[in-house]
Coordinates of N, CA and C in Angstrom, one line a residue:
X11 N 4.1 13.8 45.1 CA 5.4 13.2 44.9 C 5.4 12.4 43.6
X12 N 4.2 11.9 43.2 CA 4.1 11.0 42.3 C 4.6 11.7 40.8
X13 N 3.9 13.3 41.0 CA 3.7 14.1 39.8 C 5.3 14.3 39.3
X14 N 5.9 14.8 40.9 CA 7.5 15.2 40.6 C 8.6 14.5 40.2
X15 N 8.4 12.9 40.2 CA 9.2 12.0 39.8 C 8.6 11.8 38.0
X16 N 7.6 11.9 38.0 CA 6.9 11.5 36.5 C 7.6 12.6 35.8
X17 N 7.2 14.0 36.2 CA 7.6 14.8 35.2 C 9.4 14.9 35.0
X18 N 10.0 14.6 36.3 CA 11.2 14.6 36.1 C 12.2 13.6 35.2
X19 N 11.4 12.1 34.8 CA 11.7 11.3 34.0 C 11.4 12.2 32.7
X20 N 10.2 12.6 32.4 CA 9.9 13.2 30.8 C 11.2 14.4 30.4
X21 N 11.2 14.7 31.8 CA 12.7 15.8 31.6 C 13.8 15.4 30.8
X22 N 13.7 14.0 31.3 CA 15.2 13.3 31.1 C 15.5 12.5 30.0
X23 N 14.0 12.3 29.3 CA 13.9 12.2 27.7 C 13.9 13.1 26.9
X24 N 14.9 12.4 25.6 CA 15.5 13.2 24.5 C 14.4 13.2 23.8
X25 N 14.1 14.2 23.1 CA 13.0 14.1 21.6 C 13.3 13.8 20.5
X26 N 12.2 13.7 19.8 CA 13.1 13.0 18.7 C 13.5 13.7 17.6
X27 N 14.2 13.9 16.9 CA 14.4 14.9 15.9 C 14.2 14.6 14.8
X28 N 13.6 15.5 13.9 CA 13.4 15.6 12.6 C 14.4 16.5 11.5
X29 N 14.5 15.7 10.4 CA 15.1 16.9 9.5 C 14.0 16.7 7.8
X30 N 14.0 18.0 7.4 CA 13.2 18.2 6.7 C 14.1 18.0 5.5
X31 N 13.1 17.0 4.3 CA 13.8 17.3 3.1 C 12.7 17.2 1.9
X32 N 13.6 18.2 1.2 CA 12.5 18.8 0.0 C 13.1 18.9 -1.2
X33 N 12.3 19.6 -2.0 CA 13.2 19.4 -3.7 C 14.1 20.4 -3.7
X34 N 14.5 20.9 -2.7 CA 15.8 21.4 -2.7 C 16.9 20.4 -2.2
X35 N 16.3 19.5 -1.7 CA 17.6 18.3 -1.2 C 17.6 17.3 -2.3
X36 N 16.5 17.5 -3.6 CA 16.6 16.3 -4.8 C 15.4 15.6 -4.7
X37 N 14.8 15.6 -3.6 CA 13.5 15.1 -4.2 C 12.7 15.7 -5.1
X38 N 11.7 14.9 -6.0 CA 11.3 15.5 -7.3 C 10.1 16.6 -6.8
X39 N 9.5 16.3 -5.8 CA 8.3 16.4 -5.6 C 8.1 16.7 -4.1
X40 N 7.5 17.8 -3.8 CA 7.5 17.7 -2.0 C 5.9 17.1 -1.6
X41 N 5.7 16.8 -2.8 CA 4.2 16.3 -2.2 C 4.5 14.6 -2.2
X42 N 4.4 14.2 -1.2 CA 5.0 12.5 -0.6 C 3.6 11.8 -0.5
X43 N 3.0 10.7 -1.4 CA 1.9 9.9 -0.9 C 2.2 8.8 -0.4
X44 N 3.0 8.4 -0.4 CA 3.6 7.0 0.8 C 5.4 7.3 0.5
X45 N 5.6 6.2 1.6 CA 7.3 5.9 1.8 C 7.3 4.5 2.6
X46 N 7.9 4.3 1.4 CA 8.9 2.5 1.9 C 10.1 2.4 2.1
X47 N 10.5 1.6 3.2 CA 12.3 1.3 3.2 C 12.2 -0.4 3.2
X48 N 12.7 -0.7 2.4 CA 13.1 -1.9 1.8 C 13.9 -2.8 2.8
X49 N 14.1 -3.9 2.5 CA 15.2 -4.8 3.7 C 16.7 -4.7 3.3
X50 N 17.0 -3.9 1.9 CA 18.3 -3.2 1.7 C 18.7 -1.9 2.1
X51 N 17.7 -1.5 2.9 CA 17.8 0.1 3.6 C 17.7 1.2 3.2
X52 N 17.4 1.1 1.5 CA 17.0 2.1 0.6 C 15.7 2.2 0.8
X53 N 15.5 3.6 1.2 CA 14.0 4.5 1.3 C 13.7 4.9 -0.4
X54 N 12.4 4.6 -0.6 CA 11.6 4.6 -1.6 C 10.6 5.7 -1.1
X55 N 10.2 7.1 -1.8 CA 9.2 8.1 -1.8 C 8.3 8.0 -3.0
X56 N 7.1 7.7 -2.7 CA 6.3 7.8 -3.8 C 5.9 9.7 -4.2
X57 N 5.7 10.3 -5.1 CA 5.4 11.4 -5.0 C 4.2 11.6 -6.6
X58 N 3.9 12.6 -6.7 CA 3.3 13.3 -7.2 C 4.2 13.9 -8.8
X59 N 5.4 13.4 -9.0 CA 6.5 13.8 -9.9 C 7.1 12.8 -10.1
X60 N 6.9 11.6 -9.8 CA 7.6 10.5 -9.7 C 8.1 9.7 -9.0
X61 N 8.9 8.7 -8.6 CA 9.2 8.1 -7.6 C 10.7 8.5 -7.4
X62 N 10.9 8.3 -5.8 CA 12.6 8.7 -5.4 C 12.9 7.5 -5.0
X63 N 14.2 7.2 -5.0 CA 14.9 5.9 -4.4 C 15.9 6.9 -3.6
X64 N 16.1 7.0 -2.3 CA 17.2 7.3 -1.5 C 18.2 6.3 -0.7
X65 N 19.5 6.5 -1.1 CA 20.3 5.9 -0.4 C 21.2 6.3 0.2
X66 N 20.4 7.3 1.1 CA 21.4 7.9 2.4 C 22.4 8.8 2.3
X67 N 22.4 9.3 0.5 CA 23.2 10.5 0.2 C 22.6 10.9 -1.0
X68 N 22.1 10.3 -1.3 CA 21.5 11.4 -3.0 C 20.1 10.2 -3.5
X69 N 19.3 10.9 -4.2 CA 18.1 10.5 -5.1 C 18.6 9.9 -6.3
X70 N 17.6 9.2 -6.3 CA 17.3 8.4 -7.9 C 16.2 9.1 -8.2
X71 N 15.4 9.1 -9.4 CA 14.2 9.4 -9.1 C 13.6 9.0 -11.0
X72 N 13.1 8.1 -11.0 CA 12.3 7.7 -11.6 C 11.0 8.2 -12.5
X73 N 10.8 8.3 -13.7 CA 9.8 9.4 -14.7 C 9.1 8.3 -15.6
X74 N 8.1 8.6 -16.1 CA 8.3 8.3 -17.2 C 8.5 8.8 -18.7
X75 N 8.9 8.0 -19.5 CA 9.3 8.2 -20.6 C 8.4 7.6 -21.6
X76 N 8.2 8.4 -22.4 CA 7.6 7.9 -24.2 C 8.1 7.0 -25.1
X77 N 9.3 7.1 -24.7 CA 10.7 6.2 -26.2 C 10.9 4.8 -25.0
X78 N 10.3 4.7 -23.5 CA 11.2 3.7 -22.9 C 9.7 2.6 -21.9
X79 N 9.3 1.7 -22.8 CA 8.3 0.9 -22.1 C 8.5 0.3 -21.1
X80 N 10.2 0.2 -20.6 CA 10.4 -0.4 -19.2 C 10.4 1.1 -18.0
X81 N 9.8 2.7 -18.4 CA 9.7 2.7 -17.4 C 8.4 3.2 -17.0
X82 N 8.0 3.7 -15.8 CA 6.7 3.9 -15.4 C 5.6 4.3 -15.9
X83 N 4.7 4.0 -15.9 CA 3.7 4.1 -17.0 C 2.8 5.9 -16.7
X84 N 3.3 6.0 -15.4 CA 2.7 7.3 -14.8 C 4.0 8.1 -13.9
X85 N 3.9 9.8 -13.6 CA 4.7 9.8 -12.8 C 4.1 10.3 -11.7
X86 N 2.3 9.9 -11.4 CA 1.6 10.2 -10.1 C 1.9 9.0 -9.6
X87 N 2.8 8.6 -8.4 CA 2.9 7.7 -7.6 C 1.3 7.8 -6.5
X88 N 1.0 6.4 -6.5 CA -0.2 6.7 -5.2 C 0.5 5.6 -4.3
X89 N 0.9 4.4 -4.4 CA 1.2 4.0 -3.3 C 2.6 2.8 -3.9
X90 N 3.1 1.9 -3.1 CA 4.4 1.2 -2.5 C 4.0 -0.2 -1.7
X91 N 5.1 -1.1 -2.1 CA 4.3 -2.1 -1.3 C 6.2 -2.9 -2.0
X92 N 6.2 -4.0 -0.2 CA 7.5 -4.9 -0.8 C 6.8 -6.0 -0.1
X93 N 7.0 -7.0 -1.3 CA 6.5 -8.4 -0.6 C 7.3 -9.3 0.2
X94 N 7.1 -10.6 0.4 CA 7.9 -11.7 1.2 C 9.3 -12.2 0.4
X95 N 8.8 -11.8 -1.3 CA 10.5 -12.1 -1.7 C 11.0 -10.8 -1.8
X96 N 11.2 -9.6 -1.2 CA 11.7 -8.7 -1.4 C 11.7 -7.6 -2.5
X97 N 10.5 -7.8 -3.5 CA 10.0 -7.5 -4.7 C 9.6 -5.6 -4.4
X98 N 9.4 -5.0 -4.8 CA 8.9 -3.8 -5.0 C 8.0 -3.4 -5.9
X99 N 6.6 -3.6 -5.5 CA 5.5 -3.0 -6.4 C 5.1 -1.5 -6.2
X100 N 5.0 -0.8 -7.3 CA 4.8 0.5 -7.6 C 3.0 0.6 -8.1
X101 N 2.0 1.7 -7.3 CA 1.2 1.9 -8.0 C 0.9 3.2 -8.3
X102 N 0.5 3.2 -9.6 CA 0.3 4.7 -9.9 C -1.2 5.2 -10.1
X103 N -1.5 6.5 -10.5 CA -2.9 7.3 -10.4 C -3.1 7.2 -12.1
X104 N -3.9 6.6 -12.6 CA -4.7 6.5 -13.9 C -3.5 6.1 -15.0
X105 N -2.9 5.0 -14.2 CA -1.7 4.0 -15.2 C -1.4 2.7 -15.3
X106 N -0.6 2.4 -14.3 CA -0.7 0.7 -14.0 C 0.0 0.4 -12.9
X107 N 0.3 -0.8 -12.4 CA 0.8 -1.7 -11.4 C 2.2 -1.5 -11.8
X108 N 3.3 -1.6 -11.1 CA 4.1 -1.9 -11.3 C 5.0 -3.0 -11.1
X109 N 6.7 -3.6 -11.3 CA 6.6 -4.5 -11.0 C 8.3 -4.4 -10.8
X110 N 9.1 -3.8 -9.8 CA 10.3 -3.0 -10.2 C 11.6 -4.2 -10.0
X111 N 12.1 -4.0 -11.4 CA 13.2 -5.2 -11.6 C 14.7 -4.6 -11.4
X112 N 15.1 -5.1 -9.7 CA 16.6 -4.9 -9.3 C 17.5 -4.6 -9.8
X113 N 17.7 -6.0 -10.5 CA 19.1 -6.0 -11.8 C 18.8 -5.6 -12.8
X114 N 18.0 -4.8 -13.8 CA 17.6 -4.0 -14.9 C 17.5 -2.4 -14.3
X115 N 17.3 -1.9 -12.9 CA 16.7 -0.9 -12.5 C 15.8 -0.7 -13.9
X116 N 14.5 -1.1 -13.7 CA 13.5 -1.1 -14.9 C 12.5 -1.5 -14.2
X117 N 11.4 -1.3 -14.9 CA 10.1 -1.4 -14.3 C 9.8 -2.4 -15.3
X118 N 8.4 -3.4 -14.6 CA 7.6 -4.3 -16.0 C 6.3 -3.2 -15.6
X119 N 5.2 -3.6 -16.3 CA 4.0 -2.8 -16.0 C 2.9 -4.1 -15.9
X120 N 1.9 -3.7 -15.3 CA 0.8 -4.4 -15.6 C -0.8 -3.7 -15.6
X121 N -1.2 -3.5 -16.8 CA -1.9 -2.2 -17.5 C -3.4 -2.4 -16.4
X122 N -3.8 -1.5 -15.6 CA -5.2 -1.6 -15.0 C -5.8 -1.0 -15.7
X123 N -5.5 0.4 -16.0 CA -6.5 1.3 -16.9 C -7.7 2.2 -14.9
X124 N -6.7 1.8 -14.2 CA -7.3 2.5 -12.7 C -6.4 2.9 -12.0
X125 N -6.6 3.9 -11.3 CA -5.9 4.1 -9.7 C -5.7 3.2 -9.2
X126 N -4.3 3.2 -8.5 CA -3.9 1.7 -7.9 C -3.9 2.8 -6.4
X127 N -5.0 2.4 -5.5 CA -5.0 3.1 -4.1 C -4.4 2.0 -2.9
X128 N -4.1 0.5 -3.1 CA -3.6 -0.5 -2.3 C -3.1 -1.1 -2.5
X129 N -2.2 -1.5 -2.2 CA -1.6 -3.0 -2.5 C -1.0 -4.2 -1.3
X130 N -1.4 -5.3 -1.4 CA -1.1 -6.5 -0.2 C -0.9 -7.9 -0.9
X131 N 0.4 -8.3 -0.2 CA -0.1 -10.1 -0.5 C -0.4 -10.5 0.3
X132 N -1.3 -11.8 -0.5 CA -2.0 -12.6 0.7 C -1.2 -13.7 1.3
X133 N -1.8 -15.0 1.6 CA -0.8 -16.1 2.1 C -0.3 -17.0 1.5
X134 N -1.0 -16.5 0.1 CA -0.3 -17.7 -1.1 C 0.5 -17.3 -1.7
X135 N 0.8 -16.0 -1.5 CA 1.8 -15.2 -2.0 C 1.4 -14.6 -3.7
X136 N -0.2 -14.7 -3.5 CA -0.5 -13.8 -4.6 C -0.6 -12.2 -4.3
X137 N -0.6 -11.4 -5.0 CA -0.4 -9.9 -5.1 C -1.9 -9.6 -5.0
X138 N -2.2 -8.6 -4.3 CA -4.0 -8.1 -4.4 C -4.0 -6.2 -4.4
X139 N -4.2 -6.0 -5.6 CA -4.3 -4.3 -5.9 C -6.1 -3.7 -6.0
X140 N -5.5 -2.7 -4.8 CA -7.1 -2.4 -4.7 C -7.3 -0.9 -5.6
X141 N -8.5 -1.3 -6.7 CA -8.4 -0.1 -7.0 C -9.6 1.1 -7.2
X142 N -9.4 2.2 -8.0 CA -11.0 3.3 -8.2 C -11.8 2.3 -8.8
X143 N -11.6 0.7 -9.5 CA -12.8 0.3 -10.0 C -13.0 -1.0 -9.5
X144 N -12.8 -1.2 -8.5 CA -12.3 -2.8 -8.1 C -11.2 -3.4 -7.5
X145 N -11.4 -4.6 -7.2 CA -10.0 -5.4 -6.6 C -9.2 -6.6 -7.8
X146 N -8.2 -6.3 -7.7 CA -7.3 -7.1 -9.1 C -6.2 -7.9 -8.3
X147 N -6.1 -9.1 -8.5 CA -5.4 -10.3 -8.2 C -4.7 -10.6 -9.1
X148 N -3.4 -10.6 -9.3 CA -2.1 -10.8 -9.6 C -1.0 -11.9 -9.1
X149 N -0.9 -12.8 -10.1 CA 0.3 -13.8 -10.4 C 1.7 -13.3 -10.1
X150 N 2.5 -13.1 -8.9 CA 3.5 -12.6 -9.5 C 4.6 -13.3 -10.1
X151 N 4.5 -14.7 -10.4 CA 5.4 -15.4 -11.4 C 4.7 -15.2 -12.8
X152 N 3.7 -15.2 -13.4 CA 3.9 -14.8 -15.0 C 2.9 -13.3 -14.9
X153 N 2.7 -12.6 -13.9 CA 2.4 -11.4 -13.8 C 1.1 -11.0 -14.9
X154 N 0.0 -11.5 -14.4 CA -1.2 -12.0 -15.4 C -2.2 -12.0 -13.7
X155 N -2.9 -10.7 -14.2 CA -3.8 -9.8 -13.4 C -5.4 -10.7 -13.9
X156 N -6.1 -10.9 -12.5 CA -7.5 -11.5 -12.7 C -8.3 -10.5 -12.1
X157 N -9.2 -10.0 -12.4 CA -10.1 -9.1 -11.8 C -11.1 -9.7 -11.3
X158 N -11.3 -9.5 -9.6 CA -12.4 -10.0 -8.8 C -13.2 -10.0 -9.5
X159 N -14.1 -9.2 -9.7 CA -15.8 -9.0 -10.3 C -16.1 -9.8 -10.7
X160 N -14.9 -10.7 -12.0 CA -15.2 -11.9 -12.5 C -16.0 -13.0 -11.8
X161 N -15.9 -13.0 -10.3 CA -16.0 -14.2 -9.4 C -17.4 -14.0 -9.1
X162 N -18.3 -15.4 -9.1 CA -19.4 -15.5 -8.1 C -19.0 -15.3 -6.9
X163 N -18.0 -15.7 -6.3 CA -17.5 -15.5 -4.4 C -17.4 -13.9 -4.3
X164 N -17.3 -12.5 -5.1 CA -17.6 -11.4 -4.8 C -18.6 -10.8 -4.7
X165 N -19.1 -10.2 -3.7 CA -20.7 -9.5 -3.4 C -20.3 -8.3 -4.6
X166 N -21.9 -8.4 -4.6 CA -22.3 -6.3 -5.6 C -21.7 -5.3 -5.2
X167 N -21.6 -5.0 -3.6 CA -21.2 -3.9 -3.2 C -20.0 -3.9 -3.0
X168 N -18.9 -5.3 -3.4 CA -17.6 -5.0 -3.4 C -17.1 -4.8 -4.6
X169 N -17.7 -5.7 -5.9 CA -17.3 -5.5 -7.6 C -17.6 -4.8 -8.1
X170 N -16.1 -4.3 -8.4 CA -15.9 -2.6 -9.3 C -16.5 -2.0 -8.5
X171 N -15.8 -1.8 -7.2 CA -16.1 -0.5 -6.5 C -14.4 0.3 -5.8
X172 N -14.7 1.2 -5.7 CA -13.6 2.0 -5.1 C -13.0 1.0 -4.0
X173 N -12.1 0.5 -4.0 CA -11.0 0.2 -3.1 C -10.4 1.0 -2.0
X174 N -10.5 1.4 -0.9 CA -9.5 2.1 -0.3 C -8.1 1.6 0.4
X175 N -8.5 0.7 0.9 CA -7.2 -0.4 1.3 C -7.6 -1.7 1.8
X176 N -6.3 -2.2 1.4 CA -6.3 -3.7 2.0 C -5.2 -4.4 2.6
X177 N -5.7 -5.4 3.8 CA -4.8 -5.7 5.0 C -4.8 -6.5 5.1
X178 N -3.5 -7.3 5.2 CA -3.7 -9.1 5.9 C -3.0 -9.1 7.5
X179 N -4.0 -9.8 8.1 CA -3.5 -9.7 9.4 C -2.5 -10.8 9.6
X180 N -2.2 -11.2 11.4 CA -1.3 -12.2 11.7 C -1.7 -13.4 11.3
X181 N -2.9 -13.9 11.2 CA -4.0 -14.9 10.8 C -3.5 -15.1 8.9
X182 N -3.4 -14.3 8.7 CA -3.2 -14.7 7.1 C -4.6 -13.8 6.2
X183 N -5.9 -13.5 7.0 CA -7.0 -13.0 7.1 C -6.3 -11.8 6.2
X184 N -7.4 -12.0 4.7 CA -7.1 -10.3 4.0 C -8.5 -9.4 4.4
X185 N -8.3 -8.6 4.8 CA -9.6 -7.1 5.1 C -9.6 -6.2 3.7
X186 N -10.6 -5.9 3.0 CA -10.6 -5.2 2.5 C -11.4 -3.7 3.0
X187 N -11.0 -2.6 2.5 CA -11.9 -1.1 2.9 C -12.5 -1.0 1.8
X188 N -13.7 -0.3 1.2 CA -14.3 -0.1 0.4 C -14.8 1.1 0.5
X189 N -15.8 2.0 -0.2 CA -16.6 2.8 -0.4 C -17.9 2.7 0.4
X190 N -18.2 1.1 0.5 CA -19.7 0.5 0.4 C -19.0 -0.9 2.3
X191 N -18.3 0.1 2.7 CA -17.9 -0.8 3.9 C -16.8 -1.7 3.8
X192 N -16.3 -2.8 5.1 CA -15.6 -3.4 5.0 C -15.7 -5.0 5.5
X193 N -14.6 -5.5 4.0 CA -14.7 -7.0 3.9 C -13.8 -7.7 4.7
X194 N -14.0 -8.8 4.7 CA -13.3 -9.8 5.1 C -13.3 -11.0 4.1
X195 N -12.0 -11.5 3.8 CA -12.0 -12.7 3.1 C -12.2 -13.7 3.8
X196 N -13.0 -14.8 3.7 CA -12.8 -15.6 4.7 C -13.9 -16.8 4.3
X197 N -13.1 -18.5 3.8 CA -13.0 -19.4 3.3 C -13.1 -19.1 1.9
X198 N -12.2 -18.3 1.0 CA -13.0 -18.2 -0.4 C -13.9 -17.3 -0.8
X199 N -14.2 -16.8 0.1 CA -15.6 -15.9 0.1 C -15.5 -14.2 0.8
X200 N -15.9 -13.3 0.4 CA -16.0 -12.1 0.9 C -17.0 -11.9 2.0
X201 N -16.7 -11.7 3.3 CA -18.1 -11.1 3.9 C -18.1 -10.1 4.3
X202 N -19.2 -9.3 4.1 CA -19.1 -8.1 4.9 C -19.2 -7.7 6.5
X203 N -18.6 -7.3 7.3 CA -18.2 -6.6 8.2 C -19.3 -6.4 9.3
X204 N -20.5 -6.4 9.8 CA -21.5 -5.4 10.1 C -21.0 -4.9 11.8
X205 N -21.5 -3.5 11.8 CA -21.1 -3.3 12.9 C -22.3 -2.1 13.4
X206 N -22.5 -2.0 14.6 CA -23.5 -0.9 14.8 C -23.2 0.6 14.1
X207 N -24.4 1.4 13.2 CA -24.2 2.8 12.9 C -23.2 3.6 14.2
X208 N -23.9 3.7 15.2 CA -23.8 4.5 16.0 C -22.3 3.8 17.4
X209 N -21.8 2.6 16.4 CA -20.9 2.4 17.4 C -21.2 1.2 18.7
X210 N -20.3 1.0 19.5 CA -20.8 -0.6 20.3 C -21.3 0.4 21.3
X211 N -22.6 -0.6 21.6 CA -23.3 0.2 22.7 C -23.1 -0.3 24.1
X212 N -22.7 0.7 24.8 CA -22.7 0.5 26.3 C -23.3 0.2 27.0
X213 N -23.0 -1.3 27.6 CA -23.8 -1.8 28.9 C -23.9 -0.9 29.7
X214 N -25.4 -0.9 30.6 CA -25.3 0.1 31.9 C -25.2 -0.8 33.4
X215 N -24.1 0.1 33.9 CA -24.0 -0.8 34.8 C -25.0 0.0 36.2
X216 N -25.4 -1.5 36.8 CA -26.2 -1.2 37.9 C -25.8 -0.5 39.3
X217 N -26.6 0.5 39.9 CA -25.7 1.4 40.5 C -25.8 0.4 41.9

């Protein structure tokens, strides 16, 4: 009886539907490495060709240019990120940080010279870009990038290493992913992570 009421509820749920869109619908690029929707409702697609801004009828879509230093410095998007003032950072693959200005529709840059693979603020409301060479900390009021490594408070196996992502939790706690394992920031300091090879080992319980 149990089975026939269970399955008869799943019956009674709609699925959910999908509609596919490609560069036949205007996007530049069907290769998508992240997507953001903003708190103005406009979906942002990072791609492989540049970035899309969608507003629910037609693309924008963003390049760079040679003659125009306000716009993107790359058109490999790798990832997206909106902060607590509603800001829009752009990172690209072997270009720079971005820093995307509303009322200009224009970009600022801030030159890494690396793949930007992350991006998070923390609870002071500074910017933290994880990248192929390191973790880079960013001002976003005069937009003036410090690169961890510089710090005694960073371990060896975190400075100038591959970044893969980075998290701040409910706590305010930033995690970092690495190459070489995963950090935690915590008082000032990085620590690393340790956890068993093989996974948490199971108590045996007595028969």
């Amino acid at each position: 009886m149990f089975l026939c009421v269970y399955w008869a509820g799943c019956a009674q749920t709609e699925l959910p539907k999908f509609t596919a869109i490609t560069s036949m619908d205007g996007l530049s690029s069907n290769t998508v490495t992240a997507i953001l929707k903003d708190r103005y409702g406009l979906i942002w697609f990072a791609t492989d060709d540049g970035l899309n801004k969608f507003d629910g009828t037609g693309f924008t879509v963003y390049r760079h240019s040679k003659a125009d230093t306000t716009s993107l410095a790359s058109n490999d998007i790798s990832t997206l990120y909106e902060d607590a003032a509603g800001r829009i950072w752009i990172g690209t693959v072997m270009g720079s940080l971005h820093l995307y200005d509303r009322r200009k529709d224009s970009f600022a840059r801030i030159r890494t010279h690396h793949t930007i693979n992350s991006i998070c603020e923390d609870g002071r409301g500074e910017l933290w870009a994880g990248t192929t060479q390191g973790l880079i900390v960013i001002d976003p009021r005069n937009l003036v990038a410090t690169t961890s490594g510089k710090s005694g408070s960073v371990p060896a196996r975190l400075a100038e290493k591959h970044i893969h992502r980075i998290f701040r939790d409910r706590d305010n706690q930033m995690w970092v992913g690495t190459a070489n394992g995963l950090f935690r920031f915590l008082h000032d300091r990085f620590v690393r992570v340790e956890y068993p090879v093989n996974g948490p080992q199971k108590k045996k319980v007595a028969s």
